[in-house]
Short mmCIF file of C-alpha atoms in Angstrom, two decimals:
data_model
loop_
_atom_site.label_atom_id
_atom_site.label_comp_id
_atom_site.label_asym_id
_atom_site.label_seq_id
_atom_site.Cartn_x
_atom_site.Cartn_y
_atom_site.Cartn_z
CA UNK A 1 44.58 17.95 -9.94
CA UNK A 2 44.36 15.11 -7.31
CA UNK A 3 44.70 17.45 -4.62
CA UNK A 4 42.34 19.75 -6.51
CA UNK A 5 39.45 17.18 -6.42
CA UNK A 6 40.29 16.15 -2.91
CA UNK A 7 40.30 19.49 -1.72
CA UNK A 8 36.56 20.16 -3.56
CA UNK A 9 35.39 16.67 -2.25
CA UNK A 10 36.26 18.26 1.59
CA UNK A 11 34.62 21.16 0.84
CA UNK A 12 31.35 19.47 0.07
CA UNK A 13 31.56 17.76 2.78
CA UNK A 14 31.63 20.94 5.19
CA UNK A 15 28.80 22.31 3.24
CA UNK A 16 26.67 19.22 3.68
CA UNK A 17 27.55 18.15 7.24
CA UNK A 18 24.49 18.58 9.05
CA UNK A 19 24.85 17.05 12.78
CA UNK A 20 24.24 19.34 15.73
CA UNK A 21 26.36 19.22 18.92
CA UNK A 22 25.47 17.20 21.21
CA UNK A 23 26.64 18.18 25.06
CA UNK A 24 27.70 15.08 27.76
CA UNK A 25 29.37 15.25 30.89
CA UNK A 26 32.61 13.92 29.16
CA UNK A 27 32.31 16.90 26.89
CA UNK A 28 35.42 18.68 25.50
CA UNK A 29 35.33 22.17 23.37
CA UNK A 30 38.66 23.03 22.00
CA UNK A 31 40.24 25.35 19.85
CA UNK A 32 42.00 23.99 16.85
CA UNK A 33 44.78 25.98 15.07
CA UNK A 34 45.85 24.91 11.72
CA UNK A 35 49.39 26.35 10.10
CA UNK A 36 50.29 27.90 7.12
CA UNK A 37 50.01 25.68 4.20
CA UNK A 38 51.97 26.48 0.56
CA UNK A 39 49.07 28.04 -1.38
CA UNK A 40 48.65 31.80 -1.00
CA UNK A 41 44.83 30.96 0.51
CA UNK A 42 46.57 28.43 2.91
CA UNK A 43 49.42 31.18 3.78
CA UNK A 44 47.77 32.48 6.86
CA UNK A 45 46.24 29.18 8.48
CA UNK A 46 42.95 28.31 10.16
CA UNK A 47 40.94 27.70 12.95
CA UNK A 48 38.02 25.73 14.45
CA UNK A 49 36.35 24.54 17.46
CA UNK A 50 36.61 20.69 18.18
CA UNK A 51 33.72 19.61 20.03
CA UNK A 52 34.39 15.98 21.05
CA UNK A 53 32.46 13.25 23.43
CA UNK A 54 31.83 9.21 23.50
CA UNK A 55 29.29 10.01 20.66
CA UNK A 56 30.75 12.78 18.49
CA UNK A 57 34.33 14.58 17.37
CA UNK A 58 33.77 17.33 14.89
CA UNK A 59 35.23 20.58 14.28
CA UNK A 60 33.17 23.56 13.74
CA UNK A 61 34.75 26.59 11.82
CA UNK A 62 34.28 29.76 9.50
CA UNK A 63 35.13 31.35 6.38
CA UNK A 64 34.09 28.28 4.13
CA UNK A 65 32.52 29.87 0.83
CA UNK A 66 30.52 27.95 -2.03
CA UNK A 67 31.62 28.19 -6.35
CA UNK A 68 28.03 27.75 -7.06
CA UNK A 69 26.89 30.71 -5.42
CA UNK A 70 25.03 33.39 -7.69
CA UNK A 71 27.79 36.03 -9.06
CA UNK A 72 30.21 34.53 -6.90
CA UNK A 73 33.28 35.84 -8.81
CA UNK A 74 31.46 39.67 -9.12
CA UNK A 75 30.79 39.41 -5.17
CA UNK A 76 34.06 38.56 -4.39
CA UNK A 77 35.70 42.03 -6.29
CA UNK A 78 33.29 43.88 -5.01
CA UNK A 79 33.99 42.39 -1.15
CA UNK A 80 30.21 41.25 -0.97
CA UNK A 81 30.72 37.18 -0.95
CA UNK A 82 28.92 35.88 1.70
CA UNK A 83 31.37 33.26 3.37
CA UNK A 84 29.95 30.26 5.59
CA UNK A 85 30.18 28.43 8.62
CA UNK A 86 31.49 25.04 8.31
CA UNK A 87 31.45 21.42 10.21
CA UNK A 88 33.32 17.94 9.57
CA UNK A 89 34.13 15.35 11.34
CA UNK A 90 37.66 15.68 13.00
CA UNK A 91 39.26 13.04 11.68
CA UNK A 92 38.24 14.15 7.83
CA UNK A 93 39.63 17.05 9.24
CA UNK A 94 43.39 16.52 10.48
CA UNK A 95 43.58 13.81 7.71
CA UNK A 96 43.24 16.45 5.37
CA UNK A 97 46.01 18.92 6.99
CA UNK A 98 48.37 16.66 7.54
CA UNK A 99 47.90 15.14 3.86
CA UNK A 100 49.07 18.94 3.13
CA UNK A 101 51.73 18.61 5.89
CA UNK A 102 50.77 21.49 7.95
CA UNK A 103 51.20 21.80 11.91
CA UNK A 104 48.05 21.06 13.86
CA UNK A 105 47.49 22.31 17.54
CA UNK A 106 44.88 22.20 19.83
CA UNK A 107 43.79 24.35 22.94
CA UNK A 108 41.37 22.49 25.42
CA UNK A 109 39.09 25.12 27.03
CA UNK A 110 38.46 25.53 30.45
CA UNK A 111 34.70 25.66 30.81
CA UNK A 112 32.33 24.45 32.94
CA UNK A 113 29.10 22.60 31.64
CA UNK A 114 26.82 25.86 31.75
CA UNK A 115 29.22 27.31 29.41
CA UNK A 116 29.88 24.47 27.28
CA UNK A 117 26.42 24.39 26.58
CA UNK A 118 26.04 27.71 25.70
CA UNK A 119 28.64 27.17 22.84
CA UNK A 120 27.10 24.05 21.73
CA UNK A 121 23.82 26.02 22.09
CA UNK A 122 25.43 28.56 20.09
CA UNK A 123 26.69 26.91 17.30
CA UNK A 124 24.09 24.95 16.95
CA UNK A 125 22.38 27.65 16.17
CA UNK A 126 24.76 29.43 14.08
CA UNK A 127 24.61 26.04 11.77
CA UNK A 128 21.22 26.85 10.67
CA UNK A 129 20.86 27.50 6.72
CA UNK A 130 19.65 30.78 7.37
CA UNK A 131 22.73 31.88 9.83
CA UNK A 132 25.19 29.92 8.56
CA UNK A 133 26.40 32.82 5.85
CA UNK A 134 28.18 36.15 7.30
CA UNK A 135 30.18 38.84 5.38
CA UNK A 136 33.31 38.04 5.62
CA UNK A 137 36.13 40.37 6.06
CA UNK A 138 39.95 39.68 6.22
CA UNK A 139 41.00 41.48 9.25
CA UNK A 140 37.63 42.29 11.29
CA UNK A 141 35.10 39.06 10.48
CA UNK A 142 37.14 35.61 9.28
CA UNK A 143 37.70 32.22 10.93
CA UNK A 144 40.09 33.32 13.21
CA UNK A 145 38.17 36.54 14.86
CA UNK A 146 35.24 34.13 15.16
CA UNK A 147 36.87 32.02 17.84
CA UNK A 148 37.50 35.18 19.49
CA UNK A 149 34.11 36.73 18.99
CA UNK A 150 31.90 33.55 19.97
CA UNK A 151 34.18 32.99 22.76
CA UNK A 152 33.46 36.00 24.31
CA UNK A 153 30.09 35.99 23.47
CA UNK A 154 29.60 32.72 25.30
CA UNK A 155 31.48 34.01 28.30
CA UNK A 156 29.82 37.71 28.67
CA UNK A 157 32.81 39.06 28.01
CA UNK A 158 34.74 37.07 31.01
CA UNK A 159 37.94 36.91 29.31
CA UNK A 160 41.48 38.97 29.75
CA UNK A 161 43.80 38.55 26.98
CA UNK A 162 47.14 39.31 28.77
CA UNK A 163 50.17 39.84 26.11
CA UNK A 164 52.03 37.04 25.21
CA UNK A 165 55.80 37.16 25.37
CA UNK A 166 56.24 36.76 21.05
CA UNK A 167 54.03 40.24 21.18
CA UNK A 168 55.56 42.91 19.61
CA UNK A 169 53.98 45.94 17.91
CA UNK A 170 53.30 45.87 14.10
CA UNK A 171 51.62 47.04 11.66
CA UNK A 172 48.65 44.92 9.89
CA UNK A 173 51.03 44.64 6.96
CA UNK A 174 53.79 43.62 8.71
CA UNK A 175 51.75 40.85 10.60
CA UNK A 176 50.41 39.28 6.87
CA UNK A 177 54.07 39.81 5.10
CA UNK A 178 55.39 37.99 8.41
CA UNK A 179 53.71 34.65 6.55
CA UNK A 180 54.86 35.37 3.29
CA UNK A 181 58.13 35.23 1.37
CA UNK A 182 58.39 38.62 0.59
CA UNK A 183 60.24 37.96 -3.09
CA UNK A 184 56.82 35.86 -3.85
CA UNK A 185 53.92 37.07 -6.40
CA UNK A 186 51.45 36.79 -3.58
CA UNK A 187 53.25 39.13 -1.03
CA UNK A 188 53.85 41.31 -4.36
CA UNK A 189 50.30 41.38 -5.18
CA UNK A 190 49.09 41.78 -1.53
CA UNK A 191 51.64 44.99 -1.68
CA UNK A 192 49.96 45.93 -4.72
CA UNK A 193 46.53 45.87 -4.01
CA UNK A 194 45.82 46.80 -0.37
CA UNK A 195 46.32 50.14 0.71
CA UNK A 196 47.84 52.43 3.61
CA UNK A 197 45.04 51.94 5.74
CA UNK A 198 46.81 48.14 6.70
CA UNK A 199 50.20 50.34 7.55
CA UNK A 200 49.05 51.55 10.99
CA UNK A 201 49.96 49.65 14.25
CA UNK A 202 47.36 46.89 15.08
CA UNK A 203 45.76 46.88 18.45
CA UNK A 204 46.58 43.41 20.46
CA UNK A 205 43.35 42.72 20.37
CA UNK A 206 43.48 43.11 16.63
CA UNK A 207 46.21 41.02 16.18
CA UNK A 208 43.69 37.71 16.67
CA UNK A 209 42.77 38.19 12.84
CA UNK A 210 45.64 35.49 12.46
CA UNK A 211 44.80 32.12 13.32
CA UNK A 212 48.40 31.83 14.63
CA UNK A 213 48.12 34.87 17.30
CA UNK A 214 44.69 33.08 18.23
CA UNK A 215 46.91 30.39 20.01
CA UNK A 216 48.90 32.75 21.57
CA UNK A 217 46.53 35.12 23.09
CA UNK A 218 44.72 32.10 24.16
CA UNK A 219 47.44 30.40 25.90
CA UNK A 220 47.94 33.80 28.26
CA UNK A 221 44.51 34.39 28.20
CA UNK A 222 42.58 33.89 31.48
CA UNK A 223 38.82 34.77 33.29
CA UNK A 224 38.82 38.31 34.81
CA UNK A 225 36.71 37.40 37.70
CA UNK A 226 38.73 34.38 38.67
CA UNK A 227 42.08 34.91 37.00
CA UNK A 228 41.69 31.11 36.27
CA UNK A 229 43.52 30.30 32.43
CA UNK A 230 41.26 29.65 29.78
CA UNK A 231 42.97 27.11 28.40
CA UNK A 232 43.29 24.16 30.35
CA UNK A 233 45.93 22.21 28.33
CA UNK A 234 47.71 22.55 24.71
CA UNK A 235 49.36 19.95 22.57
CA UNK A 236 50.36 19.18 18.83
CA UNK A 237 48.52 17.00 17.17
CA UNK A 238 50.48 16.99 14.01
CA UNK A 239 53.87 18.93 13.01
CA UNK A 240 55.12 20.13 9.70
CA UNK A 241 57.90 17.95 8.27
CA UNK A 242 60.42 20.13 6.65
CA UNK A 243 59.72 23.39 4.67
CA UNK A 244 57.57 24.54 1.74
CA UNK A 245 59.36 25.86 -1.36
CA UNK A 246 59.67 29.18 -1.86
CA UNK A 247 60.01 28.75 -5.77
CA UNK A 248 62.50 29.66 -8.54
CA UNK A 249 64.43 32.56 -7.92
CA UNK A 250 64.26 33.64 -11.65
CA UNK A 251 60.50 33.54 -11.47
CA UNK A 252 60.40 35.49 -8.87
CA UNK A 253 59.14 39.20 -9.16
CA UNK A 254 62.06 40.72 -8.30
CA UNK A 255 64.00 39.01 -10.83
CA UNK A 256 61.25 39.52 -13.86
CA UNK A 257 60.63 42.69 -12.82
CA UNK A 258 64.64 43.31 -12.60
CA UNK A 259 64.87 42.16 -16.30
CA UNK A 260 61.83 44.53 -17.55
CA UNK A 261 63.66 47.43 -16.09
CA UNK A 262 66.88 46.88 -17.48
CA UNK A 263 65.20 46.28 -20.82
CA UNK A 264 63.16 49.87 -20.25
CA UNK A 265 66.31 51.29 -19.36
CA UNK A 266 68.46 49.77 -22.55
CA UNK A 267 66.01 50.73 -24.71
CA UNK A 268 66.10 54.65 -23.15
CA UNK A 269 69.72 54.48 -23.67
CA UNK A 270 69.28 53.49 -27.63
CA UNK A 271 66.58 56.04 -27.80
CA UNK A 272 69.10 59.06 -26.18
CA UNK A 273 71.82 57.88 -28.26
CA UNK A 274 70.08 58.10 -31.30
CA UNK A 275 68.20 61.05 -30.46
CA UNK A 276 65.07 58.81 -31.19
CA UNK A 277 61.48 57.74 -29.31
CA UNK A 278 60.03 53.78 -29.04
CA UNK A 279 56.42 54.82 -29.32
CA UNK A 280 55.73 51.26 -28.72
CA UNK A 281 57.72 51.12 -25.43
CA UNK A 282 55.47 53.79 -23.87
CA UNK A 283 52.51 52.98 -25.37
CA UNK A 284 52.99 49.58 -23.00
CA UNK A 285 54.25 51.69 -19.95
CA UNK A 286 51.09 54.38 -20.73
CA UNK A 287 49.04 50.84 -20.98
CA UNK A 288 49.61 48.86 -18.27
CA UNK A 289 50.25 51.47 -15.27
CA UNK A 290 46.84 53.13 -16.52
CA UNK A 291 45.05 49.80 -16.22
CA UNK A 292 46.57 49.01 -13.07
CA UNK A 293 46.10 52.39 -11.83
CA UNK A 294 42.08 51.83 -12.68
CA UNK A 295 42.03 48.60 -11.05
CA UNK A 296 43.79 50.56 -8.09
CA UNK A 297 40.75 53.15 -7.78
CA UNK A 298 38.05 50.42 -8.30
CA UNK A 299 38.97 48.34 -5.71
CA UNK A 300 39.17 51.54 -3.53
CA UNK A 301 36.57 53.48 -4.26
CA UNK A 302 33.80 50.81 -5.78
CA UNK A 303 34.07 47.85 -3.82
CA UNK A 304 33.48 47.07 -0.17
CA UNK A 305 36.95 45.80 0.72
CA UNK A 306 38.29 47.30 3.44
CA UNK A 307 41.61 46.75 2.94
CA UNK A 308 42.11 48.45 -0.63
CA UNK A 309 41.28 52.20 0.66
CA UNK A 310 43.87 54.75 0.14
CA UNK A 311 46.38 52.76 -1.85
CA UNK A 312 49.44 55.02 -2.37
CA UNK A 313 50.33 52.64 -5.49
CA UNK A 314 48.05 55.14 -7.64
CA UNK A 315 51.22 57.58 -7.40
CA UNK A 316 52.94 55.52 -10.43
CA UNK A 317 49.98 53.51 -11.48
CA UNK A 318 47.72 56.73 -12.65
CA UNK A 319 44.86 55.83 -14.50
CA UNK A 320 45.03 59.75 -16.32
CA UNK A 321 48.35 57.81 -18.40
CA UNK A 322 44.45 55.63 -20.45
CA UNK A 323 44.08 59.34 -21.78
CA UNK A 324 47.55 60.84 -22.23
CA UNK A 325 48.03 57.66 -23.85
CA UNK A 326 47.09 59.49 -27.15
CA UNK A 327 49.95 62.02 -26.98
CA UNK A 328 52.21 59.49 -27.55
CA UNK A 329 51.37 59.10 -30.85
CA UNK A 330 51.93 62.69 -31.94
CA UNK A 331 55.54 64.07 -32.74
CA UNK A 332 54.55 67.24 -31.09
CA UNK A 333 52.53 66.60 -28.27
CA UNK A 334 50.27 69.33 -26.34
CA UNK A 335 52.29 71.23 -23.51
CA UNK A 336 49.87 69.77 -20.32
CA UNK A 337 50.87 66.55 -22.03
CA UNK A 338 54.74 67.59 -20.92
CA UNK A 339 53.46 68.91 -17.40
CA UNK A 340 51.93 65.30 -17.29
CA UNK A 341 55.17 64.13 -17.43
CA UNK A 342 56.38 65.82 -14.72
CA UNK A 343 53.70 65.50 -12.33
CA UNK A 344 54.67 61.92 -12.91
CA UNK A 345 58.28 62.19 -11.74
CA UNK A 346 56.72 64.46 -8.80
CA UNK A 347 54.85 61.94 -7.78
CA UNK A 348 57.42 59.00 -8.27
CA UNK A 349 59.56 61.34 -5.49
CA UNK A 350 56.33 61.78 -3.21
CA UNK A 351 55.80 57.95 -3.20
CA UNK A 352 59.51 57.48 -1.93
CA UNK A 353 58.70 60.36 0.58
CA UNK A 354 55.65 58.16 1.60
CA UNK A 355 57.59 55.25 2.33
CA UNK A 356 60.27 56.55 4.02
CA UNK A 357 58.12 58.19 6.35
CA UNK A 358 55.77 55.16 6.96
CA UNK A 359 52.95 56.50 5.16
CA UNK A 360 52.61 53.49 3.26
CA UNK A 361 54.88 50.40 2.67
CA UNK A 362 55.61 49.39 -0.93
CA UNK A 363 56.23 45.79 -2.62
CA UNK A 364 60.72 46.07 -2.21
CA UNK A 365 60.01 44.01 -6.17
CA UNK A 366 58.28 47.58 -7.34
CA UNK A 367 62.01 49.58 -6.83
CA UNK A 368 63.87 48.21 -10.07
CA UNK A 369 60.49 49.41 -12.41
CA UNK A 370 60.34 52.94 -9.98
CA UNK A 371 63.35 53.71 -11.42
CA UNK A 372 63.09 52.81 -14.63
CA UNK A 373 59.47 54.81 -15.12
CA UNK A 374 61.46 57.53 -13.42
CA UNK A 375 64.46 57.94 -16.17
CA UNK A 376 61.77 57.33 -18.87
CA UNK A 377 59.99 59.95 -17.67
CA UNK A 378 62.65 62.20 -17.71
CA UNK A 379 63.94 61.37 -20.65
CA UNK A 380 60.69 61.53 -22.49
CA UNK A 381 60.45 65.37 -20.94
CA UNK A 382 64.05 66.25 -22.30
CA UNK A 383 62.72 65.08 -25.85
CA UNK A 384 59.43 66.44 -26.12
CA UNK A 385 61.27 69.82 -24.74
CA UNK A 386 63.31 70.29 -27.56
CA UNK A 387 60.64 69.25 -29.81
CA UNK A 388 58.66 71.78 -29.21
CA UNK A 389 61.82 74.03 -28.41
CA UNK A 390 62.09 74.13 -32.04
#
């Protein structure tokens, strides 16, 4: 809770900051790059520009958003929240960060005073109530890409971003899951929710959506028509003491979702043995991969996320299972009801097929309930076969 108010009192205090740059011959614009943090929100870092003189130090950045906004919750699902551009004074700032113990660099930029004025000029004018909000988007429009995109902007374009060495080519998946612990519920969920689109290889240009790879690129980055580096000097500010938990093992997804298989699977094995059905058992399974399976095709079809389009997870989270649902109930069940079943196990195999061949990459947690749906399934066609076989 105390870091909870703290955190809100900040916040305010971005959203109310109201002093515009100020440009002196001492002048220094720099890039600031904040690390990951231990919240899912703080996983992938930050960035700013520092704008410091003898009468100013504040940091400038993007993708700040505001709780009180009109149908902020029902804008965010649908990928309409309007974020906004932020200022503090530096020293708030890194006092802040390094309360949540998480590294601090900063890049000094090599610009002369025409082009130091033209950022000032720039964000001064980007500060204004009326241009301070943008649509924000994870991968193409956050704080990270800004530094990027204003950069250039102020420069015409006079920059060459020459690969660093720790370049290597990934996917857009790859590059978020390379900040996560992969047995977490947020790299689950991010698994979960975002679709194949995020499983192609990212451009190097691209790869600046990360506040991280910002600092990189930078660092090798120089002018084209002078070859001169952009950055004129880099140092930390602040480094991160130790390590951030990773959490309880047996809270982890793998493990609950370990322990709900082998309960599906137990209960199967009662069921065959018997020569019995737990309607109740399926009725959950029927349940909760249908809803999941509808939140699936919202966030791909009626939302303007990006990110969620042509999400492969729909192959064992089918939102048809909120209608079949009803055959469950009936000792004889209608024959498409059966062929139901099977198109489920068919499409169980094509979703392995998918990820072995890179189509898309699924959460490693989701493999202990795959094969659980996948010998209910069966089982449920073996039964329903001989019902109706007699």
């Amino acid at each position: 809770m105390k870091q909870f108010l703290f955190t809100s009192l900040l916040l305010s205090f971005f959203l109310s900051f109201s002093q515009i740059p100020q440009l002196t011959e001492n002048t220094e614009i720099s890039i600031i790059t904040i690390g990951p943090g231990n919240l899912l929100n703080d996983s992938f870092g930050h960035n700013g520009f520092r704008v410091k003189n003898n009468f100013q130090d504040i940091v400038y950045d993007y993708g700040r958003y505001n709780f009180n906004d009109p149908n902020f919750y029902t804008n965010f699902a649908k990928g309409k929240l309007k974020y906004l551009m932020g200022a503090a004074n530096t020293k708030d700032v890194l006092s802040f960060y390094k309360q949540q113990n998480r590294t601090i660099k900063e890049q000094i930029l090599n610009l002369n005073q025409q082009q130091k004025e033209n950022l000032l000029s720039y964000l001064a004018n980007n500060y204004k109530p009326e241009n301070r909000p943008y649509l924000y988007d994870f991968f193409y429009d956050n704080c990270a890409t800004k530094m990027r995109d204003v950069s250039e902007n102020i420069l015409n374009g006079n920059i060459k971003y020459n690969t660093p060495k720790v370049y290597k080519k990934e996917t857009f998946r790859e590059l978020i899951q390379n900040n996560l612990y992969w047995n977490s519920w947020g790299s689950f969920g991010i698994d979960i929710a975002l679709g194949s689109v995020i499983d192609r290889i990212a451009t190097p240009r691209e790869y600046m959506f990360l506040p991280e790879n910002i600092f990189q690129f930078f660092e090798a980055a120089t002018f084209k028509d002078s070859k001169i580096p952009i950055v004129k000097s880099s140092h930390i500010i602040y480094a991160q003491k130790g390590y951030f938990a990773k959490g309880s093992f047996f809270t982890s997804p793998i493990f609950i979702l370990s322990l709900i298989s082998l309960f599906i699977l137990f209960i199967t094995y009662k069921n065959k043995k018997n020569n019995k059905r737990s309607k109740w058992l399926d009725t959950i399974i029927f349940t909760v991969t249908g809803i999941v399976g509808l939140l699936l095709l919202l966030l791909w079809f009626a939302t303007d996320h990006t990110a969620t389009a042509q999400n492969y997870n729909l192959l064992w989270a089918c939102p048809i299972s909120l209608i079949a649902i009803f055959q469950i109930f009936k000792k004889r069940p209608k024959q498409w009801f059966i062929s139901y079943l099977k198109l489920l196990v068919i499409m169980l195999c094509l979703m392995t097929l998918h990820w072995f061949i890179g189509v898309q990459v699924y959460a490693y947690a989701l493999i202990p309930i795959l094969i659980a749906l996948c010998i209910r399934y069966v089982f449920l066609i073996w039964f329903f076969t001989r019902k109706i076989a007699r």
